[in-house]
CSV table of C-alpha atoms and ligand atoms in Angstrom, one decimal:
chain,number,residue,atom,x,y,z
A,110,UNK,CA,-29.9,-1.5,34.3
A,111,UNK,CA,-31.8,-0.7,37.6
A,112,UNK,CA,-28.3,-1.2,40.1
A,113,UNK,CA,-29.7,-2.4,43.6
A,114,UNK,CA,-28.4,-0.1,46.0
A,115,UNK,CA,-26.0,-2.8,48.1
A,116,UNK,CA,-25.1,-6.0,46.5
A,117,UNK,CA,-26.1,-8.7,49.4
A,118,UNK,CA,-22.5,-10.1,50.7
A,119,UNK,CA,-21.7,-13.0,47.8
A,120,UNK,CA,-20.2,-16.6,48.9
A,121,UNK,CA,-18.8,-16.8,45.0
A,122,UNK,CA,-14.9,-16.1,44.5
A,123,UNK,CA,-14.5,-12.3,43.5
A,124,UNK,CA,-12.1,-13.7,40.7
A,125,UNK,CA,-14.6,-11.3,38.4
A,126,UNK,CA,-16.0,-7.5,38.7
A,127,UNK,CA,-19.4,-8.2,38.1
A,128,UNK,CA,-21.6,-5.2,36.6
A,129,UNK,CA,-24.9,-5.3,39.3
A,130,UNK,CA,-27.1,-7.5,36.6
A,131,UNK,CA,-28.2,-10.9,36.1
A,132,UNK,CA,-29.6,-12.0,33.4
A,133,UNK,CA,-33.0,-14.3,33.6
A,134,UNK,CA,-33.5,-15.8,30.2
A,135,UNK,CA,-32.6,-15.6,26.4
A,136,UNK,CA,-34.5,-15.7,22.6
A,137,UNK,CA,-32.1,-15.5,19.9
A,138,UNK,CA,-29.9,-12.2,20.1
A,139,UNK,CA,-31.9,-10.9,22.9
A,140,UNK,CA,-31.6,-11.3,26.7
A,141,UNK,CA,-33.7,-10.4,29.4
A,142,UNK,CA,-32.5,-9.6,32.9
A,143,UNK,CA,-34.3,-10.8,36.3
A,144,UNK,CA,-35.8,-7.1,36.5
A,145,UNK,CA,-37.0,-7.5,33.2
A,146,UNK,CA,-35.1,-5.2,30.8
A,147,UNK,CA,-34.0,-6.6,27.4
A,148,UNK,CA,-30.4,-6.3,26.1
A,149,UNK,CA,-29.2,-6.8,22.4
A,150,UNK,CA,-26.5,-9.6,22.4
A,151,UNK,CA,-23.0,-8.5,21.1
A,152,UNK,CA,-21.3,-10.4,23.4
A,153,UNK,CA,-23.0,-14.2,22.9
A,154,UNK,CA,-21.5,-15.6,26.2
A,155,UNK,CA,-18.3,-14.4,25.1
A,156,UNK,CA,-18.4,-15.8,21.7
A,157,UNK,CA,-20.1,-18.9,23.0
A,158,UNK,CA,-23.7,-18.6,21.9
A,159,UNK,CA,-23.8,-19.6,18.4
A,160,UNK,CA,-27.2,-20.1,17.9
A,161,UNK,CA,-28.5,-17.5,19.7
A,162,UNK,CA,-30.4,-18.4,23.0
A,163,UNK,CA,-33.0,-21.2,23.2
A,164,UNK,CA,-32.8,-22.1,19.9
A,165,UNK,CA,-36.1,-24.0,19.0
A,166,UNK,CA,-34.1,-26.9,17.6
A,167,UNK,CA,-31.5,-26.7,20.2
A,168,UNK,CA,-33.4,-27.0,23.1
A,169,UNK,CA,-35.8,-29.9,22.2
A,170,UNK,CA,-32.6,-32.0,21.1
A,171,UNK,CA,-31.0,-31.1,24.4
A,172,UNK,CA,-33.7,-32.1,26.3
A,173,UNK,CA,-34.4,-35.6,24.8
A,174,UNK,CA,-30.6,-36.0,25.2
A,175,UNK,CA,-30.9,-35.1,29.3
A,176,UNK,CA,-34.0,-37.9,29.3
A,177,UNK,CA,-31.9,-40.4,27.9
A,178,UNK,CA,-28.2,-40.2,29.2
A,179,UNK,CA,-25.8,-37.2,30.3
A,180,UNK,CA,-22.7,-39.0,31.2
A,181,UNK,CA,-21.5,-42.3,30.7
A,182,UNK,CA,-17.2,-42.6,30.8
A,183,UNK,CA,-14.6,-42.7,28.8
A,184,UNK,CA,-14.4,-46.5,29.7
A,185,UNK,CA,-16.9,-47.2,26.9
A,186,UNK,CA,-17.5,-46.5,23.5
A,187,UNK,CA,-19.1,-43.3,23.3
A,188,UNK,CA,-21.2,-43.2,19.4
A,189,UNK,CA,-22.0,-39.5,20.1
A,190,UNK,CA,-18.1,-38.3,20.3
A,191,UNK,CA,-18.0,-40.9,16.8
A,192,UNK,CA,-19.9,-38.6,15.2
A,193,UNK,CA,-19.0,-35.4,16.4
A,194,UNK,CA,-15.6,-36.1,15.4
A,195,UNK,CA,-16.3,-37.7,12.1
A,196,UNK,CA,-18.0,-34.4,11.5
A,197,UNK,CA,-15.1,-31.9,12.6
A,198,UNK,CA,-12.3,-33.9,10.9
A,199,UNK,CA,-15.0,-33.6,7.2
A,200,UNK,CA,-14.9,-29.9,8.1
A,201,UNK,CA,-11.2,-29.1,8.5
A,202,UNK,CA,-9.4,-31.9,6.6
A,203,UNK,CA,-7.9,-33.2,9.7
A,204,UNK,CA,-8.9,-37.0,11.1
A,205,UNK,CA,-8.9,-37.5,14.9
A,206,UNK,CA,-10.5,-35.6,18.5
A,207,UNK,CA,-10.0,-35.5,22.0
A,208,UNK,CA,-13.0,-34.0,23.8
A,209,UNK,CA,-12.5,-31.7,26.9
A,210,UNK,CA,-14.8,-29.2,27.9
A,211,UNK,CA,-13.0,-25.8,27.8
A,212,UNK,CA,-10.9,-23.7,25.9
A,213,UNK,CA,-7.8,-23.8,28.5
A,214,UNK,CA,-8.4,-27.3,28.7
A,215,UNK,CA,-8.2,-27.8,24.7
A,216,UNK,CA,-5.5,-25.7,24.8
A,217,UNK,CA,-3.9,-28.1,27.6
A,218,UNK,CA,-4.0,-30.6,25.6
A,219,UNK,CA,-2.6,-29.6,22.7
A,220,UNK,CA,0.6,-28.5,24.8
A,221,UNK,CA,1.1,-32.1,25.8
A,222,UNK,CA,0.7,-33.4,22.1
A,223,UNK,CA,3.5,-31.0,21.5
A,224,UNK,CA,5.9,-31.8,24.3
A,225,UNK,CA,5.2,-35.2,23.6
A,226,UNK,CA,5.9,-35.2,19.8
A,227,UNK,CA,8.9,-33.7,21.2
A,228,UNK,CA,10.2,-36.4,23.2
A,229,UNK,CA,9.4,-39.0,20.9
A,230,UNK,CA,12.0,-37.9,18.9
A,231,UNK,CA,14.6,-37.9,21.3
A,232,UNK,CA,14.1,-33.7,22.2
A,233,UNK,CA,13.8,-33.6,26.2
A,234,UNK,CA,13.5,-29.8,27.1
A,235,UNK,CA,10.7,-29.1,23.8
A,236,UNK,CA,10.4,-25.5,23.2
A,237,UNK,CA,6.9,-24.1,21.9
A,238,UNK,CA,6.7,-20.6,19.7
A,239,UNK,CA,3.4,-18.4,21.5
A,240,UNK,CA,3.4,-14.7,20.8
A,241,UNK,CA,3.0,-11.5,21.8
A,242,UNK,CA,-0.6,-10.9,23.1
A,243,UNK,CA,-1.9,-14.3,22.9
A,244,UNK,CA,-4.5,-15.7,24.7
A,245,UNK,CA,-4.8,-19.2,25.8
A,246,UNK,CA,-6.7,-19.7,29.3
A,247,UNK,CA,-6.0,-19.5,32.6
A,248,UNK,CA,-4.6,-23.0,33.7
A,249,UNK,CA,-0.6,-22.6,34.8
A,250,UNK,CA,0.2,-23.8,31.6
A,251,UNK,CA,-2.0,-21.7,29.2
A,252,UNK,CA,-1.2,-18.8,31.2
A,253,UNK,CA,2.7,-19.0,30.5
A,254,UNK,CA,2.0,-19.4,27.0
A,255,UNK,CA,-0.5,-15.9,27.3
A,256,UNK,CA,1.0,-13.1,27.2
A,257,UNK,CA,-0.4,-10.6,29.3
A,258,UNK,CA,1.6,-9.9,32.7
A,259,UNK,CA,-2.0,-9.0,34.4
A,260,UNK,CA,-2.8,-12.4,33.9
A,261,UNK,CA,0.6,-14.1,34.9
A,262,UNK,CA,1.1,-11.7,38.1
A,263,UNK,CA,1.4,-14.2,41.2
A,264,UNK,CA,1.4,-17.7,39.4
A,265,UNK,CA,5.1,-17.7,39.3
A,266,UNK,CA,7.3,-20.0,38.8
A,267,UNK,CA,5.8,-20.0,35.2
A,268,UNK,CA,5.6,-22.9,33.1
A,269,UNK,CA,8.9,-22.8,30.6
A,270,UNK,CA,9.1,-24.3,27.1
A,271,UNK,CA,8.0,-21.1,25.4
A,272,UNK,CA,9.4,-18.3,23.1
A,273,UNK,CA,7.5,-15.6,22.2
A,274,UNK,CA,7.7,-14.0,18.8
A,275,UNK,CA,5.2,-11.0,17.7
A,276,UNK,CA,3.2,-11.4,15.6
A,277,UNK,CA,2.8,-11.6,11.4
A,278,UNK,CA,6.6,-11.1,11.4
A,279,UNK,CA,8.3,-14.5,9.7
A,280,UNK,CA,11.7,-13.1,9.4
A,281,UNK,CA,11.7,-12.4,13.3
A,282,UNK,CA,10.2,-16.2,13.7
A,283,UNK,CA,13.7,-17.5,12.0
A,284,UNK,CA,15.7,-15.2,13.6
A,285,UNK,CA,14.7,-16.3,17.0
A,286,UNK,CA,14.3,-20.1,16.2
A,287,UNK,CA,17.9,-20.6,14.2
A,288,UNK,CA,19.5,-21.2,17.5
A,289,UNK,CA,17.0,-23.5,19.3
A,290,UNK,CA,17.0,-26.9,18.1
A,291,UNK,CA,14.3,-27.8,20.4
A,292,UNK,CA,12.0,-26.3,18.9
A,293,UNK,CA,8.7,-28.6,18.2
A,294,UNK,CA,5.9,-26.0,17.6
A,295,UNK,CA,4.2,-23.2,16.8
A,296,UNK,CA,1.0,-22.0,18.6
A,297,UNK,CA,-1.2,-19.2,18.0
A,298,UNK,CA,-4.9,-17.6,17.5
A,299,UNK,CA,-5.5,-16.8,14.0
A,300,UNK,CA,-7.4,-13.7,15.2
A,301,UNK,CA,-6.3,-13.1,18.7
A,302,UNK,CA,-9.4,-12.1,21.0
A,303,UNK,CA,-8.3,-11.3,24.0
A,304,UNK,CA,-5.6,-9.5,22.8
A,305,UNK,CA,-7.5,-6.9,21.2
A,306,UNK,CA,-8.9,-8.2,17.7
A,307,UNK,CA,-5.7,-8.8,16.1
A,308,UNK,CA,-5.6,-11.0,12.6
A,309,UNK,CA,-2.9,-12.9,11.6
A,310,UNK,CA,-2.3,-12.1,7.9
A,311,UNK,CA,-2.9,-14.4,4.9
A,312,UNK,CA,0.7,-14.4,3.6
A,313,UNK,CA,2.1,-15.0,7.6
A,314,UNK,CA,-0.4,-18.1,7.9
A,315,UNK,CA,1.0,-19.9,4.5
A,316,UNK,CA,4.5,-18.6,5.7
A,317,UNK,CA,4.3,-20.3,8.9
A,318,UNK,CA,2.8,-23.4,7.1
A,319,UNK,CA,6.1,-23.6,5.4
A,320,UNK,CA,8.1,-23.1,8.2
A,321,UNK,CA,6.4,-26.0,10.0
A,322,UNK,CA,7.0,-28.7,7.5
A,323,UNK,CA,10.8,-27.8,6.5
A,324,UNK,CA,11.2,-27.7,10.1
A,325,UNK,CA,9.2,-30.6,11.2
A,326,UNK,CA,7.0,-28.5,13.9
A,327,UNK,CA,3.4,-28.7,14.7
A,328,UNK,CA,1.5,-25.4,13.5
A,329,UNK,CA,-1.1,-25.4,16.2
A,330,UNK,CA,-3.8,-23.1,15.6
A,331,UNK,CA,-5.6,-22.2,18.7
A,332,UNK,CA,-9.4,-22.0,17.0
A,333,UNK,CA,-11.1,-21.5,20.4
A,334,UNK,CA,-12.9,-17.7,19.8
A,335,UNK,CA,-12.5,-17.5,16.2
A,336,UNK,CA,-13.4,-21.1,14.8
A,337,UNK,CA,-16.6,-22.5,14.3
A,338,UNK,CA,-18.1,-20.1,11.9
A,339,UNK,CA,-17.7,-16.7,13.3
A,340,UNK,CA,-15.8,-15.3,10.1
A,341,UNK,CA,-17.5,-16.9,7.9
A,342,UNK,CA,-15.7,-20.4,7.1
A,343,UNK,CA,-16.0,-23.2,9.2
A,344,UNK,CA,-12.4,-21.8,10.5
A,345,UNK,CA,-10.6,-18.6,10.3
A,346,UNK,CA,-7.3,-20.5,9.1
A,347,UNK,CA,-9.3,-22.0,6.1
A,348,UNK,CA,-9.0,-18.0,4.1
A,349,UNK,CA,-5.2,-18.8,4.1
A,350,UNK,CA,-6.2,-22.2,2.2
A,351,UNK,CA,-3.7,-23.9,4.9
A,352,UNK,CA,-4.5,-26.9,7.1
A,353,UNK,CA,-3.0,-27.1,10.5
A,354,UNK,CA,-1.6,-30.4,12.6
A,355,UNK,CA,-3.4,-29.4,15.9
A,356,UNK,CA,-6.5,-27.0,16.0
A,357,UNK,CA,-8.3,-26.8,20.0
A,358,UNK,CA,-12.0,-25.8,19.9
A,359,UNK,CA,-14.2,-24.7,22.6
A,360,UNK,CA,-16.7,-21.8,23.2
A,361,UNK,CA,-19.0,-21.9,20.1
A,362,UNK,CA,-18.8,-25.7,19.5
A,363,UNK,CA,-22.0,-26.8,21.9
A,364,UNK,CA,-24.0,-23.2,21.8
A,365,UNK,CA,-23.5,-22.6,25.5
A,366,UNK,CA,-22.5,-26.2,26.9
A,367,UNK,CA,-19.4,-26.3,27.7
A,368,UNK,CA,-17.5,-28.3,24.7
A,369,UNK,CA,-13.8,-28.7,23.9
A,370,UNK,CA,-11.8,-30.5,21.4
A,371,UNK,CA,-8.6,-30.8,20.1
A,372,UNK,CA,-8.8,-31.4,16.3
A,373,UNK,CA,-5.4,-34.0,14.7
A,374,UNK,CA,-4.2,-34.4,12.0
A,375,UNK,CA,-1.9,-37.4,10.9
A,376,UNK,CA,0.9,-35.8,12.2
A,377,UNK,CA,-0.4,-35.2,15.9
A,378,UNK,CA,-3.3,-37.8,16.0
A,379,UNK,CA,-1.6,-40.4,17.4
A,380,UNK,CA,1.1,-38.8,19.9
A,381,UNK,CA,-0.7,-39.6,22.5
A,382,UNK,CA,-1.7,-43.3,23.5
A,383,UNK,CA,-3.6,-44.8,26.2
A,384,UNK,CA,-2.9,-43.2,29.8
A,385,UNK,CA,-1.5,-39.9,28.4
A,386,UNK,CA,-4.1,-37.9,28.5
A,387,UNK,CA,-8.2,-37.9,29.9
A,388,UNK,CA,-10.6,-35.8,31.2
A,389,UNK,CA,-13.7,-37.4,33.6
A,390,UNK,CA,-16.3,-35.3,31.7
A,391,UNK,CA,-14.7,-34.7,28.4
A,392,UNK,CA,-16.9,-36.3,25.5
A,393,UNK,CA,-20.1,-37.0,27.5
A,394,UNK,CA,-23.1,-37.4,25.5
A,395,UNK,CA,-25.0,-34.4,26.5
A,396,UNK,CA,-21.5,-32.2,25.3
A,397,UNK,CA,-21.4,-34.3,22.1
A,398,UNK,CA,-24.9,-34.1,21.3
A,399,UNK,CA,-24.8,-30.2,21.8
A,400,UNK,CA,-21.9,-29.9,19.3
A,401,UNK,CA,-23.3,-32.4,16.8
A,402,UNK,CA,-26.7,-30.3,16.7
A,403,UNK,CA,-25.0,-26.8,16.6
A,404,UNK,CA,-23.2,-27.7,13.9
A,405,UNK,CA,-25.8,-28.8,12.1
A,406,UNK,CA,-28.3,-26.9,12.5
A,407,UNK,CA,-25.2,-24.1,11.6
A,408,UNK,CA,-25.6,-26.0,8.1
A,409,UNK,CA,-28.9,-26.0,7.8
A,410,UNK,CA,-29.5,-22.3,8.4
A,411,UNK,CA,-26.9,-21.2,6.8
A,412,UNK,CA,-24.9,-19.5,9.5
A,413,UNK,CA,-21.2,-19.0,8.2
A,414,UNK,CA,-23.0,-17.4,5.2
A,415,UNK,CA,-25.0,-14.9,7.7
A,416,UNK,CA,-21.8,-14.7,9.4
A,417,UNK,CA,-20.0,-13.0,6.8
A,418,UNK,CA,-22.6,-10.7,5.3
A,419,UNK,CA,-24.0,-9.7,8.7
A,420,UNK,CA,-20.7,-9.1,9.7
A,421,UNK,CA,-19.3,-7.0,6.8
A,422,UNK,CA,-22.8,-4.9,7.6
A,423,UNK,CA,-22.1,-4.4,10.8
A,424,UNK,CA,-17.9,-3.7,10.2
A,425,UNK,CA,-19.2,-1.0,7.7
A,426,UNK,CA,-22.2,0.4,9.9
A,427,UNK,CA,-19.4,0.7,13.0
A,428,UNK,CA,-17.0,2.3,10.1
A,429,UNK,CA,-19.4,4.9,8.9
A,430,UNK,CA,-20.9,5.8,11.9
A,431,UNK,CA,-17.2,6.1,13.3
A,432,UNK,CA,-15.6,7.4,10.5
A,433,UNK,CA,-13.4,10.6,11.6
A,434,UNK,CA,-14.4,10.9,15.0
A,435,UNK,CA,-11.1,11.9,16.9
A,436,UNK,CA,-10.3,9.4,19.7
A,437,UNK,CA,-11.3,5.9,17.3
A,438,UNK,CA,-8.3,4.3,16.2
A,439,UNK,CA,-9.5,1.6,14.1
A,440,UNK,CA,-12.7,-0.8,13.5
A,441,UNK,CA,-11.6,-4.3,12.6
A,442,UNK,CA,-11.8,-7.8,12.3
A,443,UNK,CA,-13.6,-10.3,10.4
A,444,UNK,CA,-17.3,-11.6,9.9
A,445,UNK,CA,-19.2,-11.8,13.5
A,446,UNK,CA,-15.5,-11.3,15.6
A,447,UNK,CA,-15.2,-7.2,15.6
A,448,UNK,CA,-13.2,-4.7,18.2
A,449,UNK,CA,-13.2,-1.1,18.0
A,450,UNK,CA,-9.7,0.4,19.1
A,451,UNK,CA,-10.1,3.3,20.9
A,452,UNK,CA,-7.5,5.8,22.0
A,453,UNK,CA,-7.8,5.5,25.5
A,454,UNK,CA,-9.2,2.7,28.4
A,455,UNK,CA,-12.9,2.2,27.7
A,456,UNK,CA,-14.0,-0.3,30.6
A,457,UNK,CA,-16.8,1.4,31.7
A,458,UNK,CA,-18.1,1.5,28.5
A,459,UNK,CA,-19.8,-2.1,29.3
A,460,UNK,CA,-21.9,-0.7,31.9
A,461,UNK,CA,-23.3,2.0,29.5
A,462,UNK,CA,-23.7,0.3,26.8
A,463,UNK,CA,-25.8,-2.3,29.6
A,464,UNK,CA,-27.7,1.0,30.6
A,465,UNK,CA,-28.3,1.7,27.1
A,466,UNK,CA,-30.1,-2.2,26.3
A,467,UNK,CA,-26.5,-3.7,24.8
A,468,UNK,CA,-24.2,-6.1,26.1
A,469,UNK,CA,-20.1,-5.7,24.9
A,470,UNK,CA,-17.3,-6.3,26.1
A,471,UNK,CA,-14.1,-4.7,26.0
A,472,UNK,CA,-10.4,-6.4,26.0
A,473,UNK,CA,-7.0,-5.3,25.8
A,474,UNK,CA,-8.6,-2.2,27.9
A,475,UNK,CA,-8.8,-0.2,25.2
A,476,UNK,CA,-11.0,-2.3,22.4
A,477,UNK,CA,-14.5,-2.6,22.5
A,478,UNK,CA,-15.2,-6.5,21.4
A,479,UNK,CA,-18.2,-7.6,19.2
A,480,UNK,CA,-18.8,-11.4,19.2
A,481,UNK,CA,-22.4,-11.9,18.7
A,482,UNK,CA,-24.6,-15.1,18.2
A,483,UNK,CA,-24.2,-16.4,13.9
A,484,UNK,CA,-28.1,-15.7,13.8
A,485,UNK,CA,-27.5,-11.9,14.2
A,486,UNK,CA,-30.1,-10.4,11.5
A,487,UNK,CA,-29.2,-7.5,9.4
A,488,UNK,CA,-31.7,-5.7,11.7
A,489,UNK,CA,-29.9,-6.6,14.7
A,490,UNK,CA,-27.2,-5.3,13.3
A,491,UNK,CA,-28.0,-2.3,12.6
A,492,UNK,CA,-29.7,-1.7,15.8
A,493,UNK,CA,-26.0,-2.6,17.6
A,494,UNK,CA,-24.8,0.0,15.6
A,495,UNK,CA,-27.5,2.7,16.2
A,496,UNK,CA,-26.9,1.6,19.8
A,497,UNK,CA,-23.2,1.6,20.1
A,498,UNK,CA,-21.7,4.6,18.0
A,499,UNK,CA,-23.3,7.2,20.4
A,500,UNK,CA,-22.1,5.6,23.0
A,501,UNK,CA,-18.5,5.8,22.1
A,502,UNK,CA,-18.7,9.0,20.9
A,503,UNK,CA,-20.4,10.5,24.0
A,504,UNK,CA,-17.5,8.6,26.1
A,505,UNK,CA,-15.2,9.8,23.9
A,506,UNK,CA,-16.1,13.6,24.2
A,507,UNK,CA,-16.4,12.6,28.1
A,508,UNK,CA,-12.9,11.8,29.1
A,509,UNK,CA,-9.4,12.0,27.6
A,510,UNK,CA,-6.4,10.2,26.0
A,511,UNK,CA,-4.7,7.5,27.8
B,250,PLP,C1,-8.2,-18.0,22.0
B,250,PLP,C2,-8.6,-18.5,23.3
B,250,PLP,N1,-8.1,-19.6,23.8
B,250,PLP,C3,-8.4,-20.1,25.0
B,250,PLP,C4,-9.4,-19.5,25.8
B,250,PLP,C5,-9.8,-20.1,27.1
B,250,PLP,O1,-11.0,-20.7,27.0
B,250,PLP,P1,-11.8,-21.1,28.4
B,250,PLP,O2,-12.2,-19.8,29.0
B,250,PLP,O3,-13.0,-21.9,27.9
B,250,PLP,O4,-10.9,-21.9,29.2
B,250,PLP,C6,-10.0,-18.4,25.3
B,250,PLP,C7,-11.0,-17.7,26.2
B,250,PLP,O5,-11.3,-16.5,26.0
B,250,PLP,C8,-9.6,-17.8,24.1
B,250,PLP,O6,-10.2,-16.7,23.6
């Protein structure tokens, strides 16, 4: 990374510290910045890059889609939502969409289809569980359901509704639920991303299934980092064998256009009716046809398989390389959605592993994230891993404890 000297004064919001980088253009799991230098991929976008970058089916079928029609309302029938959501309900066993075209905004949504189910039957003040650590966006709403105080600081008054439980504990769900009736829902990521990499368990997943049907709640699974192949099924809730009422997708579902959907099923589907709920640019063609070709070209190549084997390589690669060195906590996670827990802050670790021809990213502060593009080779992977390890331990013998 060749940093200019002095950044030229920037009209953009400084709502992000920006390493001194741009990148210019993309093939598969490598990027190239404008000066030139490549970069191996572990970050994909954020987990948004499925199929790598300028996939040679993806960009053809994007461009005939741009010749023919980008947008055309939600006042007309829209064929290309049809089948995008015919294909997401045959995936995950639920039977309705709404299209939106972010993660918050998914996550937005599903919100209202829970207060709403709420006051349908007769419960004004609907309470919603979220836990500690989540993650849902940065909207008012979906940043009183996160739990991070960074992210809350100055947005007061919060939105209310919520209770927050921690995680993979089900006696301390029914402990703090017996005494609210209003109660309508459950929301959580089944591996929590920005949290730090944090599953929920098998046995809690099928627990809170229960839960949700004696009770009559909504298990809403928020899908948006670790859905859509990146550990290996089509959805990370689908190893627990369960089937949620309310899944919101985003990042991964158009391969770098901005996509969102809430996924129904017959208990959620049709809470809300004409007028409730909208979005200007949610479900335009150009969005729909994006999704509709990742996921199939995601079938045709095999991608949740390539998923899970190049991911279990690169978990044991990190694991190896890793093993016993004083200051790494833990490698986990599942398939292509990895973090590395370190025992200290590791921030600057994303500008040297840019230095060093890798892009990461690190969240919680201390966990070094891994969400690369589902066509990550076995290669690749083991170059991310030849890459990375020195890296952490040379930082690691660098500075101290935190
Ligand atoms: C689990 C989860 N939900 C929601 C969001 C918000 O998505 P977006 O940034 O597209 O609004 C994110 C983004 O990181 C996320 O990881």
């Amino acid at each position: 990374m060749n940093a200019p000297e002095k950044l030229p004064a920037s009209h953009v919001m400084k709502t992000y510290r920006r390493l001194p980088m741009a990148l210019s253009h993309g093939r598969g799991c490598w990027v190239w910045d404008t000066d030139g230098k490549k970069y191996l991929d572990g970050l994909g976008g954020i987990a948004v890059n499925t199929l790598g970058h300028a996939h040679p089916k993806l960009v053809p079928a994007l461009q005939e889609q741009i010749g023919k029609l980008i947008q055309s309302s939600n006042y007309y029938q829209v064929p290309l939502q049809e089948k995008l959501a015919a294909k997401l309900c045959e995936l995950s066993g639920l039977t309705n969409a709404f299209f939106c075209n972010s993660g918050l905004e998914a996550n937005e949504g599903a919100l209202k289809i829970a207060r709403k189910y709420g006051h349908d039957k007769g419960i004004e003040k609907p309470e919603i569980v979220v836990y500690d650590k989540a993650f849902h966006g940065r909207s008012i709403a979906t940043l009183s359901a996160t739990a991070n105080p960074k992210i809350q600081a100055g947005f007061g008054p919060l939105v209310e509704g919520f209770v927050r439980v921690p995680l993979n504990d089900i006696a301390a769900l029914e402990k703090v639920t017996l005494s609210r009736p209003n109660v309508v829902a459950v929301f959580l990521e089944v591996i929590q991303g920005e949290g730090g990499i944090n599953q929920a368990t098998i046995d809690y997943l099928r627990a809170l299934r229960r839960v949700c049907d004696e009770r009559d709640w909504l298990l809403m699974l928020d899908e948006v980092q670790c859905g859509l192949g990146r550990t290996g099924k089509w959805f990370a809730h689908q190893w627990a064998g369960i089937v949620p009422d309310v899944m919101p997708l985003a990042k991964g579902l158009g391969s770098g256009v901005p996509v969102g959907a809430v996924v129904c099923g017959p208990k959620a589907a049709d809470v809300l009716g004409p007028g409730n709920h909208g979005s200007t640019f949610g479900g335009n063609p150009l969005a729909m046809r994006a999704g509709v070709e990742t996921l199939a070209i995601m079938q045709e190549e095999r991608l949740l398989d390539n998923a899970a084997k190049v991911g279990a390589a690169l978990k044991a690669g990190l694991a190896r390389e890793l093993s016993g060195v004083a200051g790494v906590v833990e490698v986990r996670g599942q398939g292509l959605m990895l973090g590395i827990e370190l025992d200290r802050a590791c921030g600057e670790l994303l500008g040297r592993a840019a230095s060093a021809g890798l892009m990461i990213s690190v969240t919680a502060d201390r966990v070094i994230r891994l969400v690369p593009p589902l066509v990550l080779s076995l290669d690749e992977a083991a170059q991310m891993v030849a890459i990375l390890c020195p890296l952490i331990r040379a930082f690691l013998a660098e500075t101290q404890p935190s």
